[in-house]
C-alpha atoms as a printed R data frame, in Angstrom:
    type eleno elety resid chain resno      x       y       z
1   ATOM     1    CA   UNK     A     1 15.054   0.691 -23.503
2   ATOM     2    CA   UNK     A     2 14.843  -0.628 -20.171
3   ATOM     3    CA   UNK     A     3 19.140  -0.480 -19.690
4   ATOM     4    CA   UNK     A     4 18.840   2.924 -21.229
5   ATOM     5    CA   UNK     A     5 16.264   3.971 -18.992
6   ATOM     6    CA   UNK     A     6 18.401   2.212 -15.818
7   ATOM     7    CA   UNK     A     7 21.647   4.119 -17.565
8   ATOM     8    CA   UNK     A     8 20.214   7.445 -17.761
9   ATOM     9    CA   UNK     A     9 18.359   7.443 -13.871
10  ATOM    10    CA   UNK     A    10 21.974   5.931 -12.634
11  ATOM    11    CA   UNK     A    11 23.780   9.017 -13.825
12  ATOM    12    CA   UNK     A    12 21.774  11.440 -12.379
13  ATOM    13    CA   UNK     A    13 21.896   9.764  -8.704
14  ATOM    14    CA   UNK     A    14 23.691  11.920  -5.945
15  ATOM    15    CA   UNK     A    15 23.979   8.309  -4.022
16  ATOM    16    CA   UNK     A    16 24.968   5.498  -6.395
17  ATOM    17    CA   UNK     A    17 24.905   2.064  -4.819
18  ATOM    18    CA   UNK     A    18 26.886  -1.033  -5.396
19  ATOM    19    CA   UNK     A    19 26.320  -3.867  -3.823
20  ATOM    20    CA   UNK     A    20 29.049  -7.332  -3.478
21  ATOM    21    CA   UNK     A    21 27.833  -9.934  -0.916
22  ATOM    22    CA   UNK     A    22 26.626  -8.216   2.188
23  ATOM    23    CA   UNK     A    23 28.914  -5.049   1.541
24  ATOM    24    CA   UNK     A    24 27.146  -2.000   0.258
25  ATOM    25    CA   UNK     A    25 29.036   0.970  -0.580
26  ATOM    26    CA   UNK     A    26 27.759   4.406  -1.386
27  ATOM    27    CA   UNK     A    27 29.203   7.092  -3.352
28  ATOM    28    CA   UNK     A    28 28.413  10.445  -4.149
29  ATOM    29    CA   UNK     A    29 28.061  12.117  -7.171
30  ATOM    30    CA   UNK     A    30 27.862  15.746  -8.204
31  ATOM    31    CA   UNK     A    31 28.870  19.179  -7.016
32  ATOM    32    CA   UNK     A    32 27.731  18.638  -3.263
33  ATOM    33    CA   UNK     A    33 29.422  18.975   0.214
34  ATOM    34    CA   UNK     A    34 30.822  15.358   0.407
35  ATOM    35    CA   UNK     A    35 30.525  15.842   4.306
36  ATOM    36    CA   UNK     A    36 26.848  16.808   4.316
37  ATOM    37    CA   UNK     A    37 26.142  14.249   1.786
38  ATOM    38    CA   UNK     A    38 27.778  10.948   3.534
39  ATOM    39    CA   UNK     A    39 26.539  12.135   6.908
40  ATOM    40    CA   UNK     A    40 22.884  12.456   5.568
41  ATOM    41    CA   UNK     A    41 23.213   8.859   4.113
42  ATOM    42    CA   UNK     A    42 25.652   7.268   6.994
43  ATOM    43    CA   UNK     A    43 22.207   8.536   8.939
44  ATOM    44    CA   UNK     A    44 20.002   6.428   6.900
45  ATOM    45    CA   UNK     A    45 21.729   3.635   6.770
46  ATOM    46    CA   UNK     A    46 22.442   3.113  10.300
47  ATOM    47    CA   UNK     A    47 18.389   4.343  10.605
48  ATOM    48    CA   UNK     A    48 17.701   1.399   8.464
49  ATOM    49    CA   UNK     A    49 20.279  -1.426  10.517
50  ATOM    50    CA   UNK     A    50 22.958  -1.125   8.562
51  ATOM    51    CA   UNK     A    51 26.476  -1.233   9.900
52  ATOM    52    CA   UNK     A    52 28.603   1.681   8.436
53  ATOM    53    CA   UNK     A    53 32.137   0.626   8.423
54  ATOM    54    CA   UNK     A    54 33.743   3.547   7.078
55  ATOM    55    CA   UNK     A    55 33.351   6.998   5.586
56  ATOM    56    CA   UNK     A    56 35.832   8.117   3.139
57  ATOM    57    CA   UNK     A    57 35.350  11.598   2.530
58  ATOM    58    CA   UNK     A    58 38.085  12.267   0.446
59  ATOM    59    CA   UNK     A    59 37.179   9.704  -1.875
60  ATOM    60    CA   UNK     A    60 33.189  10.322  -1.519
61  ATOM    61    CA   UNK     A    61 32.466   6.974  -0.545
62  ATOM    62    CA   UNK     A    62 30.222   4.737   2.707
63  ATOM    63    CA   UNK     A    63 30.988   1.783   3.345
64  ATOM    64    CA   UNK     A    64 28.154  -0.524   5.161
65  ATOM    65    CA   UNK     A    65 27.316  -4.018   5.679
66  ATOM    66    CA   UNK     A    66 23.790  -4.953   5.986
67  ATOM    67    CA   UNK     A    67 21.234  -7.432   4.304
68  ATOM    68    CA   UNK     A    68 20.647  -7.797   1.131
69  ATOM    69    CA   UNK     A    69 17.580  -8.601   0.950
70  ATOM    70    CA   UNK     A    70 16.814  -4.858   1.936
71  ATOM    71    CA   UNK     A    71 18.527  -3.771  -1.825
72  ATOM    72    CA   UNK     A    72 15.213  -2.417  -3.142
73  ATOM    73    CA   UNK     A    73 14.435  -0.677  -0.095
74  ATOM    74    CA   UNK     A    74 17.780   1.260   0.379
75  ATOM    75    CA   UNK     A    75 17.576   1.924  -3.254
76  ATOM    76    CA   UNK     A    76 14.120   3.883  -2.718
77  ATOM    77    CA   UNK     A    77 15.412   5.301   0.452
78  ATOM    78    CA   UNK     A    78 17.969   6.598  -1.275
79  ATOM    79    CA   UNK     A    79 15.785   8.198  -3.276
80  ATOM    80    CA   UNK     A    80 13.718  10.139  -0.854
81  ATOM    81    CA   UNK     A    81 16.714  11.804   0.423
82  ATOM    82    CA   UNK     A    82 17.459  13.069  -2.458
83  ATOM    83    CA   UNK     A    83 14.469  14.144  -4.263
84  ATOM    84    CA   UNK     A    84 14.695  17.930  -2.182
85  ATOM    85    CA   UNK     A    85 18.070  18.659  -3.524
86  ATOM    86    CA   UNK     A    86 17.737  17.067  -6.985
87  ATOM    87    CA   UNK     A    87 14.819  17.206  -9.520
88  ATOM    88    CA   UNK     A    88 16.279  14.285 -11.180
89  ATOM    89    CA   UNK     A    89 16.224  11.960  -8.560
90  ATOM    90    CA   UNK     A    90 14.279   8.689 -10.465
91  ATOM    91    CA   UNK     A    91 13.903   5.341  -9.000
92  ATOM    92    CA   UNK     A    92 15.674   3.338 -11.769
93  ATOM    93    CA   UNK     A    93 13.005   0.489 -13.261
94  ATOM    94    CA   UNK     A    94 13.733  -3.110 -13.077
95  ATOM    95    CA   UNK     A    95 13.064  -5.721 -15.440
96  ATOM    96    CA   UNK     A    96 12.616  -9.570 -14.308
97  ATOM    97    CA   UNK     A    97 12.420 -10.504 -18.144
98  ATOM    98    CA   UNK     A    98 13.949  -9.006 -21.089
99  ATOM    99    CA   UNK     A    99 13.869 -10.644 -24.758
100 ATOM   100    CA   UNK     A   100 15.851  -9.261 -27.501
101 ATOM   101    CA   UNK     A   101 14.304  -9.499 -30.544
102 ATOM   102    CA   UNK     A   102 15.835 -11.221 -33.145
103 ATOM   103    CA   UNK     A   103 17.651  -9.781 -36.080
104 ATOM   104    CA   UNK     A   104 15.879 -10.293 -39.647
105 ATOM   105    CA   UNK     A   105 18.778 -12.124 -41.277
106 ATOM   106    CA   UNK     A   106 18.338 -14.608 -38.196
107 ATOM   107    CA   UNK     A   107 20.630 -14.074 -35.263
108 ATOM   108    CA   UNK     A   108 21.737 -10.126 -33.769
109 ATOM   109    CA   UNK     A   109 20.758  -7.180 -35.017
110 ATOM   110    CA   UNK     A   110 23.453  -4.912 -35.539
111 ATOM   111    CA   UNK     A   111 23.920  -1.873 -36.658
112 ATOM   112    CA   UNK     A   112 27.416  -3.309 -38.656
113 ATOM   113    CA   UNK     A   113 24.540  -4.897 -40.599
114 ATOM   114    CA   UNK     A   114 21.445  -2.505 -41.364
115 ATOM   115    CA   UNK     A   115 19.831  -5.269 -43.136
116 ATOM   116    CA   UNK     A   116 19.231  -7.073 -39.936
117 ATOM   117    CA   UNK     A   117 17.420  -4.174 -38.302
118 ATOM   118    CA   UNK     A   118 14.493  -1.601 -39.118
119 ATOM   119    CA   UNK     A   119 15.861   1.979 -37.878
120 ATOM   120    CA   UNK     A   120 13.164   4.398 -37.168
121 ATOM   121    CA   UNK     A   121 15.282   6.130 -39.709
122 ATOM   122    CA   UNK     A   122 15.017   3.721 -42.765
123 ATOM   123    CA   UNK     A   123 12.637   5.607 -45.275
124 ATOM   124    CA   UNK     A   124  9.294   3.118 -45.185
125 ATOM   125    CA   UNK     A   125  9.882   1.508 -48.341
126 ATOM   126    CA   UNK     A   126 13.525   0.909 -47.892
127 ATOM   127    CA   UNK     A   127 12.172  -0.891 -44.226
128 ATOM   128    CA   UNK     A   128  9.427  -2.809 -46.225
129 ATOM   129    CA   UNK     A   129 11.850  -3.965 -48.430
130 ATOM   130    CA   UNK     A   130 13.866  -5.299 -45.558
131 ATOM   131    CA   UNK     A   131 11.264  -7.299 -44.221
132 ATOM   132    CA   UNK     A   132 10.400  -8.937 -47.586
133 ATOM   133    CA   UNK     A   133 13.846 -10.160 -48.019
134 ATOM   134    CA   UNK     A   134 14.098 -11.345 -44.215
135 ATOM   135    CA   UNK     A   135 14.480 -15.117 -42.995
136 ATOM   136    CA   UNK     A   136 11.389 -16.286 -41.751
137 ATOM   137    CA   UNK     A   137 10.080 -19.529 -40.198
138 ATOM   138    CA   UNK     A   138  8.434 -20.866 -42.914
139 ATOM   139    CA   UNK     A   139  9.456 -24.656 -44.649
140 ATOM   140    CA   UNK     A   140 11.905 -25.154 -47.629
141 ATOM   141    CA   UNK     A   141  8.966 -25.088 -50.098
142 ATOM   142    CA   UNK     A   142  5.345 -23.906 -50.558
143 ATOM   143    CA   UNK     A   143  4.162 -27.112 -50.466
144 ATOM   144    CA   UNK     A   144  6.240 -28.554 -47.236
145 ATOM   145    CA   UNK     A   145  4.417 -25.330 -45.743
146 ATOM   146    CA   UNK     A   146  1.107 -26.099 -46.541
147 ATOM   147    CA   UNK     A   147  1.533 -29.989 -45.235
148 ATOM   148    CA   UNK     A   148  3.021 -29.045 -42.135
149 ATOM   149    CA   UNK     A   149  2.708 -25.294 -41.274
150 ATOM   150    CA   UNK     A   150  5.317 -22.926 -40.658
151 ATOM   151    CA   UNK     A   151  7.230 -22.321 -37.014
152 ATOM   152    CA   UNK     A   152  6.589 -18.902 -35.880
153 ATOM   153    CA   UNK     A   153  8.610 -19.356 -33.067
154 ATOM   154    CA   UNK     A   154 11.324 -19.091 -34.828
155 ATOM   155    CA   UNK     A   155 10.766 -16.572 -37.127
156 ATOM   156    CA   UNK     A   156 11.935 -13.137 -37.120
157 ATOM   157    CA   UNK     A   157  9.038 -11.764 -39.046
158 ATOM   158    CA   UNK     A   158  6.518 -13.187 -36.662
159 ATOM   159    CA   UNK     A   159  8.789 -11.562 -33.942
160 ATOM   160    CA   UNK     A   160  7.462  -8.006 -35.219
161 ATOM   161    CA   UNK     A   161  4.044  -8.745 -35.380
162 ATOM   162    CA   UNK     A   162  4.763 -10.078 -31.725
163 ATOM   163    CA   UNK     A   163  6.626  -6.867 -30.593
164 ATOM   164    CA   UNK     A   164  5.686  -3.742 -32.998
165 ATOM   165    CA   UNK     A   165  3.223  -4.911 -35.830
166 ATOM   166    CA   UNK     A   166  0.145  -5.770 -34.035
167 ATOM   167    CA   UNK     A   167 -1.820  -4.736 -31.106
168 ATOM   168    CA   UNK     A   168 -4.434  -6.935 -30.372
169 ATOM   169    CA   UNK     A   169 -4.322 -10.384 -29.370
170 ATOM   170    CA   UNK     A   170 -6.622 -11.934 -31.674
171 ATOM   171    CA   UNK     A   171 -4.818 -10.403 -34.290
172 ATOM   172    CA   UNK     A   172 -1.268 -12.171 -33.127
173 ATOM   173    CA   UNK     A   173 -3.194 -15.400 -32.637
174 ATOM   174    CA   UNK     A   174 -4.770 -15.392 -35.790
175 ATOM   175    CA   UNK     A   175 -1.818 -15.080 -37.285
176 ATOM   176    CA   UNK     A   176  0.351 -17.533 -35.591
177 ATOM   177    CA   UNK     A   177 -2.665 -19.697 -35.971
178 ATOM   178    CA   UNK     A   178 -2.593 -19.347 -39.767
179 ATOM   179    CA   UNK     A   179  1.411 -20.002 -40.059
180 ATOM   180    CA   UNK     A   180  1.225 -23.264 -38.268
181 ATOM   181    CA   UNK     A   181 -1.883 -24.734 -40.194
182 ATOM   182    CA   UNK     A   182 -0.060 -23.935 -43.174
183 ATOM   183    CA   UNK     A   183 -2.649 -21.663 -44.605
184 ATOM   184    CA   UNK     A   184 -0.340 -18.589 -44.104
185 ATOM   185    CA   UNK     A   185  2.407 -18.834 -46.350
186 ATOM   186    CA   UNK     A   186  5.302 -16.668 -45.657
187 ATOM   187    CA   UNK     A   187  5.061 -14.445 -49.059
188 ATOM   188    CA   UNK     A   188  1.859 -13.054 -48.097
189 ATOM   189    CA   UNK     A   189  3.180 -12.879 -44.620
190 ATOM   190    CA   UNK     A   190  5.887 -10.890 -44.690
191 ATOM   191    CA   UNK     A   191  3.863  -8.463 -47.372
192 ATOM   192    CA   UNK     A   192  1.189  -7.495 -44.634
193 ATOM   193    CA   UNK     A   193  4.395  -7.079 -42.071
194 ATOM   194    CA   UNK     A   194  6.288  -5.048 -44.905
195 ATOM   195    CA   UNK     A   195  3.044  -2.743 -45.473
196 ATOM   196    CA   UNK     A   196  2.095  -2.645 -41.404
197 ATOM   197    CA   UNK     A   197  5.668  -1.457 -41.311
198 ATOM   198    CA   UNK     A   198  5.316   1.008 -44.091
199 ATOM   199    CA   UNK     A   199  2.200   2.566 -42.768
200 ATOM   200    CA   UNK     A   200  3.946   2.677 -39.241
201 ATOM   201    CA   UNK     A   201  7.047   5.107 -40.566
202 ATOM   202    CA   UNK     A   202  4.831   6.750 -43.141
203 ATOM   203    CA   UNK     A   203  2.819   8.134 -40.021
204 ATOM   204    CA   UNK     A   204  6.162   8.661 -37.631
205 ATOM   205    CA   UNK     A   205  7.725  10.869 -39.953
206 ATOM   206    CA   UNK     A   206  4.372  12.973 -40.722
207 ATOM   207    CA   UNK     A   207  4.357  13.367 -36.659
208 ATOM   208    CA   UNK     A   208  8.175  14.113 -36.624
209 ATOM   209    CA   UNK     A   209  7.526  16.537 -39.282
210 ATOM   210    CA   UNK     A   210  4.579  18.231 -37.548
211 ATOM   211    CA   UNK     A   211  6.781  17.880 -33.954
212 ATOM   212    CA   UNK     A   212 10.138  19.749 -36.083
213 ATOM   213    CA   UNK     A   213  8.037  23.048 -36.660
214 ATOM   214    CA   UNK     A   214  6.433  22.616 -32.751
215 ATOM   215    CA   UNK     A   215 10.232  22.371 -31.101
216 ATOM   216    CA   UNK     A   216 10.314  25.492 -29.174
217 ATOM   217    CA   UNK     A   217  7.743  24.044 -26.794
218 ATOM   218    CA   UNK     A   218 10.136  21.238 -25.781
219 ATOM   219    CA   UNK     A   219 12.888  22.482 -26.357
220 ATOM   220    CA   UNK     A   220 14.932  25.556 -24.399
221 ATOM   221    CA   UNK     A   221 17.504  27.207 -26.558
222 ATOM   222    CA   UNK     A   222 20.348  29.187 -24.817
């Protein structure tokens, strides 16, 4: 969601920035006076200590060299100059940390492979039955499990609970707790994952239902 969000506040930019080394060049996007628009931003950047090394109106480009260390701040900068001539100016959000959650069968989801993933589209008890057939981190037999606990950090199940399934801490710990004692085998497991997950699209599609009939308050039809 977070490369989406990036994606969608990148293509609505009048200024897009790229950055290689000390070399920052800005182009502009949209149906604006390329003149007015590299002047207004040459303006800032020099403002700002940057050296502008050319202007290329034809091609609706700046080229600068500055530090860049000063990346964030241009970026917001950037911004602000644009936020009176377009509404859809957003600051793009950043991310220092992103895990991707693994797929059921072990490895990527995919959409090649709908049994890795739960789509907000599966019907609940086609999803629950997903997760009841998924690999989990549990030992090669009941016993093995009980004797030395399952590994949670390496199973996909546990990755829902972590991500969608549960919202309270003690909840997660309890569980993870459980798993690596051994008391929590992963039949039982994955059934209170399956059901969470029921429950979840059960209620999502009552909402989407209720939402459908409520459209014309979102939604502006030529």
């Amino acid at each position: 969601h977070i490369r989406l969000t990036r994606d969608i506040a990148n293509r609505h930019r009048i200024f897009n920035i790229s950055w290689e080394a000390d070399q920052v060049q800005i182009s502009i996007s949209g149906k604006y006076d390329e003149k007015k628009m590299i002047n207004i931003a040459s303006r800032k950047l020099e403002e700002m200590g940057f050296d502008v090394t050319s202007k290329n109106y034809n091609y609706r480009l700046i080229t600068a060299r500055g530090n860049h260390s000063e990346k964030v701040k241009l970026d917001m900068e950037m911004v602000g100059l644009e936020a009176n001539m377009n509404e859809h100016a957003f600051i793009a959000p950043s991310a220092t940390y992103q895990k991707l959650i693994t797929g059921l069968k072990g490895g990527k989801m995919s959409s090649s492979k709908p049994e890795s993933l739960i789509s907000l589209n599966d019907k609940p008890e086609e999803a629950a039955k997903k997760i009841k057939s998924a690999t989990t981190g549990g030992r090669a037999t009941v016993e093995e499990q009980k004797l030395k606990g399952g590994e949670p950090d390496k199973c996909p199940v546990f990755e829902l609970y972590s991500f969608h399934l549960s919202s309270r801490d003690d909840d997660l710990k309890e569980i993870n707790d459980n798993c690596r004692s051994g008391s929590l085998l992963c039949g039982s497991c994955k059934s209170e994952a399956a059901e969470r997950m029921r429950k979840f699209l059960t209620d999502l599609n009552e909402k989407r239902e209720e939402a459908r009939d409520r459209k014309e308050l979102y939604i502006q039809e030529e």
